[in-house]
CSV table of C-alpha atoms in Angstrom, one decimal:
chain,number,residue,atom,x,y,z
A,1,MET,CA,-5.0,5.7,24.0
A,2,ALA,CA,-6.9,2.5,24.8
A,3,ASN,CA,-10.6,2.6,24.1
A,4,LEU,CA,-13.2,2.9,26.8
A,5,LYS,CA,-14.1,-0.8,26.9
A,6,GLU,CA,-10.5,-1.9,27.4
A,7,ILE,CA,-10.1,0.6,30.3
A,8,ARG,CA,-13.4,-0.5,31.9
A,9,ASN,CA,-12.2,-4.1,31.7
A,10,ARG,CA,-8.9,-3.2,33.3
A,11,ILE,CA,-10.6,-1.3,36.1
A,12,SER,CA,-12.9,-4.3,36.8
A,13,SER,CA,-9.8,-6.7,36.8
A,14,VAL,CA,-7.8,-4.5,39.2
A,15,SER,CA,-10.8,-4.0,41.5
A,16,SER,CA,-11.3,-7.8,41.7
A,17,THR,CA,-7.6,-8.3,42.5
A,18,MET,CA,-7.8,-5.6,45.2
A,19,GLN,CA,-10.7,-7.4,46.8
A,20,ILE,CA,-8.8,-10.6,46.9
A,21,THR,CA,-5.6,-9.1,48.4
A,22,SER,CA,-7.6,-7.1,50.9
A,23,ALA,CA,-9.4,-10.3,52.0
A,24,MET,CA,-6.0,-12.2,52.3
A,25,LYS,CA,-4.6,-9.3,54.3
A,26,MET,CA,-7.5,-9.6,56.8
A,27,VAL,CA,-7.2,-13.4,57.1
A,28,SER,CA,-3.4,-13.2,57.7
A,29,ALA,CA,-4.0,-10.4,60.3
A,30,ALA,CA,-6.4,-12.7,62.2
A,31,LYS,CA,-4.0,-15.7,62.0
A,32,LEU,CA,-1.0,-13.4,63.0
A,33,LYS,CA,-2.6,-12.4,66.3
A,34,LYS,CA,-2.9,-16.0,67.4
A,35,ALA,CA,0.6,-17.0,66.1
A,36,GLN,CA,2.2,-13.9,67.6
A,37,ASP,CA,0.7,-14.6,71.0
A,38,ALA,CA,1.9,-18.2,70.9
A,39,ILE,CA,5.6,-17.4,70.1
A,40,THR,CA,5.7,-14.4,72.5
A,41,ALA,CA,4.5,-16.6,75.3
A,42,MET,CA,6.9,-19.4,74.8
A,43,ARG,CA,10.1,-17.6,73.7
A,44,PRO,CA,11.2,-16.5,77.2
A,45,TYR,CA,10.8,-20.1,78.5
A,46,ALA,CA,12.6,-21.6,75.5
A,47,ASP,CA,15.5,-19.1,75.6
A,48,LYS,CA,16.0,-19.5,79.4
A,49,LEU,CA,15.8,-23.3,79.2
A,50,THR,CA,18.4,-23.4,76.5
A,51,GLU,CA,20.7,-20.9,78.3
A,52,LEU,CA,20.4,-23.0,81.6
A,53,LEU,CA,21.3,-26.3,79.9
A,54,GLN,CA,24.1,-24.8,77.9
A,55,SER,CA,25.5,-23.4,81.2
A,56,LEU,CA,25.2,-26.8,82.9
A,57,SER,CA,26.7,-28.7,80.0
A,58,ALA,CA,29.7,-26.4,80.1
A,59,THR,CA,30.4,-27.3,83.7
A,60,LEU,CA,30.2,-31.1,83.3
A,61,GLU,CA,33.3,-33.3,83.3
A,62,ALA,CA,34.2,-34.6,79.8
A,63,ASP,CA,33.3,-38.2,80.7
A,64,ALA,CA,29.9,-37.1,82.1
A,65,GLY,CA,29.1,-34.9,79.1
A,66,SER,CA,25.9,-35.4,77.2
A,67,LYS,CA,25.9,-37.5,74.0
A,68,PHE,CA,24.2,-34.4,72.4
A,69,ALA,CA,27.3,-32.2,73.1
A,70,ASP,CA,29.8,-34.5,71.3
A,71,GLN,CA,32.0,-32.2,69.3
A,72,ARG,CA,33.5,-34.1,66.3
A,73,GLU,CA,35.0,-33.3,62.9
A,74,VAL,CA,32.3,-31.9,60.7
A,75,ASN,CA,32.0,-33.8,57.4
A,76,ARG,CA,28.2,-34.4,57.2
A,77,VAL,CA,25.9,-31.5,57.8
A,78,LEU,CA,22.1,-31.4,58.0
A,79,LEU,CA,20.3,-28.1,57.5
A,80,VAL,CA,16.7,-27.9,58.8
A,81,SER,CA,15.3,-25.2,56.6
A,82,ILE,CA,11.8,-23.8,57.6
A,83,SER,CA,9.7,-22.1,55.0
A,84,SER,CA,5.9,-21.9,54.3
A,85,ASN,CA,3.7,-24.1,52.2
A,86,ARG,CA,2.2,-21.2,50.3
A,87,GLY,CA,3.6,-18.1,48.6
A,88,LEU,CA,2.3,-14.5,48.3
A,89,CYS,CA,4.4,-13.5,51.4
A,90,GLY,CA,7.0,-11.2,49.9
A,91,ALA,CA,10.7,-12.3,50.4
A,92,PHE,CA,9.8,-14.7,53.3
A,93,ASN,CA,10.6,-17.9,51.4
A,94,SER,CA,13.3,-16.6,49.1
A,95,ASN,CA,15.3,-15.3,52.1
A,96,ILE,CA,15.4,-18.9,53.6
A,97,ILE,CA,16.3,-20.4,50.2
A,98,LYS,CA,19.1,-17.8,49.8
A,99,GLN,CA,20.5,-18.4,53.3
A,100,THR,CA,20.4,-22.2,52.8
A,101,ASN,CA,22.2,-21.9,49.5
A,102,ASN,CA,24.8,-19.6,51.1
A,103,LEU,CA,25.5,-22.1,53.8
A,104,ILE,CA,25.9,-24.9,51.3
A,105,ASP,CA,28.1,-23.0,48.9
A,106,ASN,CA,30.2,-21.0,51.4
A,107,ALA,CA,30.1,-22.1,55.1
A,108,TYR,CA,30.1,-25.8,54.3
A,109,ALA,CA,31.8,-25.9,50.9
A,110,GLY,CA,33.3,-29.3,50.4
A,111,LYS,CA,31.2,-30.9,53.0
A,112,GLU,CA,28.4,-33.4,52.5
A,113,VAL,CA,25.3,-31.2,53.1
A,114,SER,CA,21.7,-32.5,53.3
A,115,VAL,CA,18.4,-30.6,53.8
A,116,LEU,CA,15.4,-31.5,55.9
A,117,ALA,CA,12.6,-29.4,54.5
A,118,ILE,CA,9.8,-28.0,56.7
A,119,GLY,CA,7.6,-26.3,54.2
A,120,LYS,CA,6.7,-27.0,50.6
A,121,LYS,CA,8.6,-24.0,49.2
A,122,ILE,CA,12.0,-25.1,50.6
A,123,ASN,CA,11.3,-28.7,49.5
A,124,ASP,CA,10.5,-27.5,45.9
A,125,ALA,CA,13.7,-25.5,45.8
A,126,PHE,CA,16.1,-28.3,46.8
A,127,GLU,CA,14.3,-31.5,45.8
A,128,LYS,CA,15.8,-31.2,42.3
A,129,LYS,CA,19.3,-31.2,43.7
A,130,GLY,CA,18.7,-34.5,45.4
A,131,ILE,CA,19.8,-33.4,48.9
A,132,VAL,CA,16.4,-33.4,50.7
A,133,ILE,CA,16.3,-36.3,53.1
A,134,ALA,CA,12.7,-35.7,54.3
A,135,ASN,CA,9.8,-33.4,53.6
A,136,LYS,CA,7.8,-32.4,56.7
A,137,SER,CA,5.6,-29.9,55.0
A,138,ASP,CA,2.5,-31.5,56.6
A,139,ILE,CA,3.5,-30.3,60.0
A,140,TYR,CA,1.5,-27.1,59.4
A,141,ASP,CA,-1.7,-29.1,59.1
A,142,ASP,CA,-1.5,-29.7,62.9
A,143,LEU,CA,1.2,-27.6,64.4
A,144,THR,CA,1.6,-29.0,67.9
A,145,PHE,CA,4.5,-29.5,70.3
A,146,ASP,CA,4.1,-33.3,70.0
A,147,ASN,CA,4.3,-33.4,66.2
A,148,VAL,CA,7.4,-31.1,66.2
A,149,SER,CA,8.9,-33.3,68.9
A,150,GLU,CA,8.8,-36.3,66.6
A,151,ILE,CA,11.0,-34.4,64.1
A,152,ALA,CA,13.3,-33.3,66.8
A,153,GLN,CA,13.7,-36.8,68.1
A,154,MET,CA,14.5,-38.0,64.6
A,155,LEU,CA,17.2,-35.3,64.4
A,156,MET,CA,18.7,-36.3,67.8
A,157,ASP,CA,18.8,-40.0,66.7
A,158,LYS,CA,20.6,-39.1,63.4
A,159,PHE,CA,23.2,-37.1,65.4
A,160,VAL,CA,23.8,-39.8,68.0
A,161,THR,CA,24.2,-42.6,65.5
A,162,GLY,CA,26.8,-40.5,63.6
A,163,GLU,CA,24.7,-40.0,60.5
A,164,PHE,CA,25.4,-36.3,60.8
A,165,ASP,CA,28.1,-34.4,62.6
A,166,LYS,CA,26.3,-31.1,62.8
A,167,ILE,CA,22.7,-30.0,62.5
A,168,GLU,CA,21.6,-26.4,62.0
A,169,ILE,CA,18.1,-24.7,61.9
A,170,VAL,CA,17.5,-22.0,59.3
A,171,TYR,CA,14.3,-20.0,59.9
A,172,ASN,CA,12.7,-16.5,60.0
A,173,LYS,CA,12.6,-15.0,63.5
A,174,PHE,CA,9.5,-13.0,64.2
A,175,LYS,CA,10.2,-9.4,65.2
A,176,ASN,CA,7.0,-7.6,64.1
A,177,ALA,CA,4.5,-7.8,61.3
A,178,ALA,CA,6.8,-6.0,58.9
A,179,THR,CA,10.2,-7.4,60.0
A,180,GLN,CA,11.5,-11.0,59.9
A,181,ILE,CA,15.1,-11.8,60.7
A,182,VAL,CA,16.7,-14.8,59.0
A,183,MET,CA,18.3,-16.9,61.8
A,184,THR,CA,20.8,-19.8,61.6
A,185,GLU,CA,21.0,-21.7,64.9
A,186,GLN,CA,23.1,-24.7,65.8
A,187,PHE,CA,20.8,-27.5,66.9
A,188,LEU,CA,23.4,-30.2,67.5
A,189,PRO,CA,25.9,-30.6,69.0
A,190,ILE,CA,25.0,-28.3,71.9
A,191,VAL,CA,27.3,-25.4,72.1
A,192,PRO,CA,28.4,-24.6,75.7
A,193,ILE,CA,28.1,-20.9,76.4
A,194,GLN,CA,31.1,-18.8,77.6
A,195,GLN,CA,30.9,-18.6,81.4
A,196,ASP,CA,30.6,-15.1,82.9
A,197,GLU,CA,32.5,-14.8,86.1
A,198,ASN,CA,29.9,-12.4,87.4
A,199,VAL,CA,27.0,-14.9,86.9
A,200,ASN,CA,26.3,-17.1,89.9
A,201,LEU,CA,25.7,-20.8,88.8
A,202,ASP,CA,26.1,-22.2,92.3
A,203,TYR,CA,22.9,-24.3,92.2
A,204,ILE,CA,21.9,-27.3,94.3
A,205,PHE,CA,21.1,-30.2,92.1
A,206,GLU,CA,18.8,-33.1,92.9
A,207,PRO,CA,19.4,-35.9,92.1
A,208,SER,CA,22.6,-34.8,90.2
A,209,LYS,CA,23.8,-32.4,87.6
A,210,ALA,CA,24.5,-35.1,85.1
A,211,GLU,CA,21.2,-36.8,85.4
A,212,ILE,CA,19.3,-33.5,85.2
A,213,VAL,CA,21.2,-32.5,82.0
A,214,GLU,CA,20.6,-35.9,80.4
A,215,GLU,CA,16.9,-35.7,81.2
A,216,LEU,CA,16.3,-32.1,80.2
A,217,ILE,CA,18.5,-31.8,77.1
A,218,PRO,CA,16.1,-33.7,74.8
A,219,LYS,CA,13.2,-31.6,76.1
A,220,SER,CA,15.2,-28.4,75.5
A,221,LEU,CA,16.1,-29.5,71.9
A,222,LYS,CA,12.5,-30.3,71.2
A,223,THR,CA,11.5,-26.9,72.6
A,224,GLN,CA,14.2,-25.1,70.5
A,225,LEU,CA,12.9,-26.7,67.2
A,226,TYR,CA,9.3,-26.0,68.2
A,227,LYS,CA,10.2,-22.3,68.9
A,228,GLY,CA,11.9,-22.1,65.4
A,229,VAL,CA,8.8,-23.5,63.7
A,230,ARG,CA,6.5,-21.2,65.7
A,231,ASP,CA,8.7,-18.2,64.9
A,232,SER,CA,8.6,-19.0,61.2
A,233,PHE,CA,4.8,-19.6,61.3
A,234,ALA,CA,4.2,-16.1,62.9
A,235,SER,CA,6.7,-14.5,60.5
A,236,GLU,CA,4.9,-16.1,57.5
A,237,HIS,CA,1.6,-14.5,58.5
A,238,GLY,CA,3.3,-11.2,59.2
A,239,ALA,CA,5.0,-11.2,55.9
A,240,ARG,CA,1.9,-12.1,54.0
A,241,MET,CA,-0.2,-9.5,55.8
A,242,THR,CA,2.4,-6.8,54.9
A,243,ALA,CA,2.7,-8.1,51.3
A,244,MET,CA,-1.1,-8.1,50.8
A,245,HIS,CA,-1.3,-4.6,52.4
A,246,LYS,CA,1.2,-3.3,49.9
A,247,ALA,CA,-0.6,-5.1,47.0
A,248,THR,CA,-3.9,-3.6,48.0
A,249,ASP,CA,-2.4,-0.1,48.2
A,250,ASN,CA,-0.9,-0.6,44.7
A,251,ALA,CA,-4.1,-1.9,43.3
A,252,THR,CA,-6.0,1.0,44.7
A,253,GLU,CA,-3.5,3.5,43.2
A,254,LEU,CA,-3.7,1.8,39.8
A,255,ARG,CA,-7.5,1.7,39.9
A,256,ASP,CA,-7.6,5.4,40.6
A,257,GLN,CA,-5.2,6.1,37.8
A,258,LEU,CA,-7.3,4.0,35.4
A,259,LYS,CA,-10.5,5.8,36.5
A,260,LEU,CA,-8.8,9.1,35.7
A,261,THR,CA,-7.7,7.8,32.4
A,262,TYR,CA,-11.2,6.5,31.7
A,263,ASN,CA,-12.8,9.8,32.6
A,264,LYS,CA,-10.4,11.7,30.4
A,265,ALA,CA,-11.0,9.4,27.4
A,266,ARG,CA,-14.7,9.6,27.9
A,267,GLN,CA,-14.6,13.4,28.1
A,268,ALA,CA,-12.5,13.5,24.9
A,269,ALA,CA,-15.0,11.2,23.2
A,270,ILE,CA,-17.9,13.4,24.2
A,271,THR,CA,-16.1,16.5,23.1
A,272,ASN,CA,-15.4,14.9,19.7
A,273,GLU,CA,-19.1,13.9,19.3
A,274,ILE,CA,-20.2,17.5,20.2
A,275,LEU,CA,-17.7,18.9,17.6
A,276,GLU,CA,-19.0,16.5,15.0
A,277,ILE,CA,-22.6,17.5,15.7
A,278,VAL,CA,-21.7,21.2,15.6
A,279,GLY,CA,-19.7,20.7,12.4
A,280,GLY,CA,-22.6,18.8,10.8
A,281,ALA,CA,-25.1,21.6,11.8
A,282,GLU,CA,-22.8,24.3,10.4
A,283,ALA,CA,-22.5,22.3,7.1
A,284,LEU,CA,-26.3,22.1,6.9
A,285,ASN,CA,-26.7,25.8,7.5
A,286,ASN,CA,-24.2,26.7,4.8
C-alpha cells in the first residue's frame, strides 16, 4: 500500500484536474448555448433554400443549366473536412479524420483526392500526406458568414475552372449536446432532387427561372458551407462539454476512492502505533 504522503499528493493532483475539467465544462456550456441558437435559427432557412434551388435546377433545360450543376467524370475530388482547432472533445475530431480516410481509401480509391482543412486537427492529420491544399483553421477566430463565403467562393472557382470534378463537405452535424452525427454532403456539382409528383412547383418567376437560379445558387452554396461550419462549431462545444462532464465525474469518483484509501491507511497506521505503545508498556511492566 502506498504511504500517506503519496496518497495525499494523488488526491491533490486529482482535485486540481477536477477543477480544470469542471471549469472547461462550464465554459463550453456557455459557448454551446450561443452556438446552438445560431445553428438552430439558420438551419431551416439553409435547408429550404437548398431544396428550392435543387428543385429549380432539376427543371431547367440542359443548355440553361447552371455551371455549378455540371456533371462530369470524377477524377479529381476535394474533401472539405471540418474539425476543431483544439482537442479534449471526445471522439469529435477522430470521427472526422476516420470518415475522411474512409472516403479516400474506399469511396474514391484510385481517384486524385485532396483535402481542404477547416480546423487545426484535420490539418495536422493530413498535412504529412501532402494532400492538404489549404488550411483555413483561422476561420474560428472570426466565424462570420462573410469569412466563410470567401472559402465557398474559392471552392466554386476551383470547380468551374475544372480543377476539381467533385467537392464534398465532411462535418459533425449538431443533434444535441451528447450526440453529433458525421455527415458527408455533396457541395459541387449540385445534385438535382428527385421530383415528387405530389409537390406543386408551379411558381411564377420574375425575371426568369434561369436568371434566378444563376443569381441564388452562389448564395445557396455559401449558406450550405456556413451551415456546415456552424453545425461543427456547435457540435464541438457540445462534445467538449460532455467529455469534460464525464472527466469531472471520473475525477470525483477517483478522488473519493483515494480518500477512502487514505483514511484506511491512516487508520491502520494509528492502530499500529497504538499496538506498539501497548506492546512497549507491557514489556516495561514485565
